[in-house]
Amino acid sequence: MLFAIGTKVRLKHSGDIGEVTEQLDDQMVNVYLLEDDMVIPAFIEDLERIEDDLRHTALKARVVPGKKEKQPAAPPPREAPMIQYNILKSKGIQLAFDPIYNSDGSPREYDMVLINDTRSDWHFAFVLSFRDREGLTKNGKLPAYSFQSIGTLLFDELNDGPVIDVDCSRITTMGSDSKQHKILKIKPKSFFNKQLTAPLLNRKVHLYLLFPAKGTDQGQSGTREEDIKSYTRRKVRPVEKQEPDEYNPFHEVQALAEFETEIDLHIEKLVANPKKIKPNEILRVQLSHFDEYIEQAIRLGVPRVFVIHGVGTGKLKNAIATRLRRLPEVVEFKNEYHYQYGYGATEVIF
């Protein structure tokens, strides 16, 4: 349904009365709300016409067909402009926060959308967490020149320290390419300064570039076979020269040999007098020991450890999982049934 400029409409969900002032695209228009004296964007499907009188009806009947004559009978396929745009100027893998408004024009929440404007398909793993809790987790495939809604972020949650952890790997004929990792900490002040027009969505959103096209999509500048010398130079990490007395010193070898590959975070295992610890301090003490233990394991090059946290309410387990997601040294961690620990421990693989 098309709405000509000047058409009086009613918002279906709120009942507010307004007038169409601008056609944004084939899905949205700007509406001037008469009572509130403000202009808000609205989806066409959320509007209904108001037939004030025969003169107004006749006017709409005369204007709307005129707009239809200027447009093709059927809208062009959405994929055509997408492909043309991305071949000319691909940006990479991006994350858009598409605002969803209240009836008064204030943002209620944001639709989080992953955008792939490259010519490659990608696998992704998306985790949203907050300062004091976990949010959502989603894995999937993001085809070339496509976008996918991940979930929503409430406007009020911008103050809860949202952290987004994303892993992406390009799909090739030989399988998945090497994994790329990004941690994005959302800060309200910078969030509102990142409003740009998103590719494929073609509207203003709060936009973040996760993985640039340069290096993510080799097809952007032409496909070229890589010789064995270039491949080796790119893949092999040069060995840093070290003095003999500094390389793998004895105390590090001894510390590795004596290192316990499990830590029990039950409070009675950590302090001499657990009854003196206030209940609201227990989690802080446990996480302090956990951080110190994991830091030492990473420094010594331990391949895997077990963190015993018990079952309980899951608060400690969730806090540990949030910390592990932010460590680039952690390859994988899992909380599966173990013959010795049951479900009360998390295995961490470095």
GROMACS .gro file of C-alpha atoms in nm, residues 91-98 110-117 124 126-128 136 142 147-153 162-166 168 182-186 191 194-196 198-199 201 205-211:
model
   54
   91LYS     CA    1   3.321  -0.329   0.373
   92GLY     CA    2   3.328  -0.672   0.539
   93ILE     CA    3   3.143  -0.832   0.829
   94GLN     CA    4   2.948  -0.568   1.021
   95LEU     CA    5   2.712  -0.547   1.318
   96ALA     CA    6   2.416  -0.311   1.299
   97PHE     CA    7   2.190  -0.199   1.582
   98ASP     CA    8   1.863  -0.115   1.406
  110TYR     CA    9   1.762  -0.240   1.891
  111ASP     CA   10   1.749  -0.528   1.646
  112MET     CA   11   2.105  -0.665   1.627
  113VAL     CA   12   2.183  -0.756   1.266
  114LEU     CA   13   2.497  -0.924   1.128
  115ILE     CA   14   2.577  -0.800   0.775
  116ASN     CA   15   2.799  -0.976   0.522
  117ASP     CA   16   2.858  -0.762   0.215
  124PHE     CA   17   2.974  -1.719   1.290
  126PHE     CA   18   2.783  -1.468   1.849
  127VAL     CA   19   2.772  -1.418   2.227
  128LEU     CA   20   2.618  -1.122   2.412
  136LEU     CA   21   2.228  -1.466   2.436
  142LEU     CA   22   2.597  -1.594   0.703
  147PHE     CA   23   2.215  -1.003   0.666
  148GLN     CA   24   2.072  -1.192   0.962
  149SER     CA   25   1.893  -1.076   1.276
  150ILE     CA   26   2.065  -1.211   1.590
  151GLY     CA   27   1.833  -1.081   1.862
  152THR     CA   28   1.741  -0.760   2.041
  153LEU     CA   29   1.918  -0.529   2.283
  162PRO     CA   30   2.708  -0.507   2.711
  163VAL     CA   31   3.000  -0.703   2.564
  164ILE     CA   32   2.974  -0.881   2.228
  165ASP     CA   33   3.207  -1.170   2.146
  166VAL     CA   34   3.212  -1.276   1.779
  168CYS     CA   35   3.390  -1.572   1.219
  182LYS     CA   36   3.647  -0.983   1.793
  183ILE     CA   37   3.538  -0.850   2.133
  184LEU     CA   38   3.318  -0.542   2.114
  185LYS     CA   39   3.244  -0.345   2.431
  186ILE     CA   40   2.942  -0.121   2.380
  191PHE     CA   41   2.732   0.406   2.050
  194LYS     CA   42   2.818   0.553   1.518
  195GLN     CA   43   2.499   0.616   1.322
  196LEU     CA   44   2.561   0.536   0.955
  198ALA     CA   45   2.413   0.022   0.662
  199PRO     CA   46   2.483  -0.169   0.341
  201LEU     CA   47   1.971  -0.260   0.501
  205VAL     CA   48   2.159   0.236   1.209
  206HIS     CA   49   2.427   0.226   1.477
  207LEU     CA   50   2.697   0.044   1.280
  208TYR     CA   51   3.018  -0.134   1.383
  209LEU     CA   52   3.274  -0.293   1.149
  210LEU     CA   53   3.381  -0.628   1.295
  211PHE     CA   54   3.609  -0.772   1.025
   0.00000   0.00000   0.00000
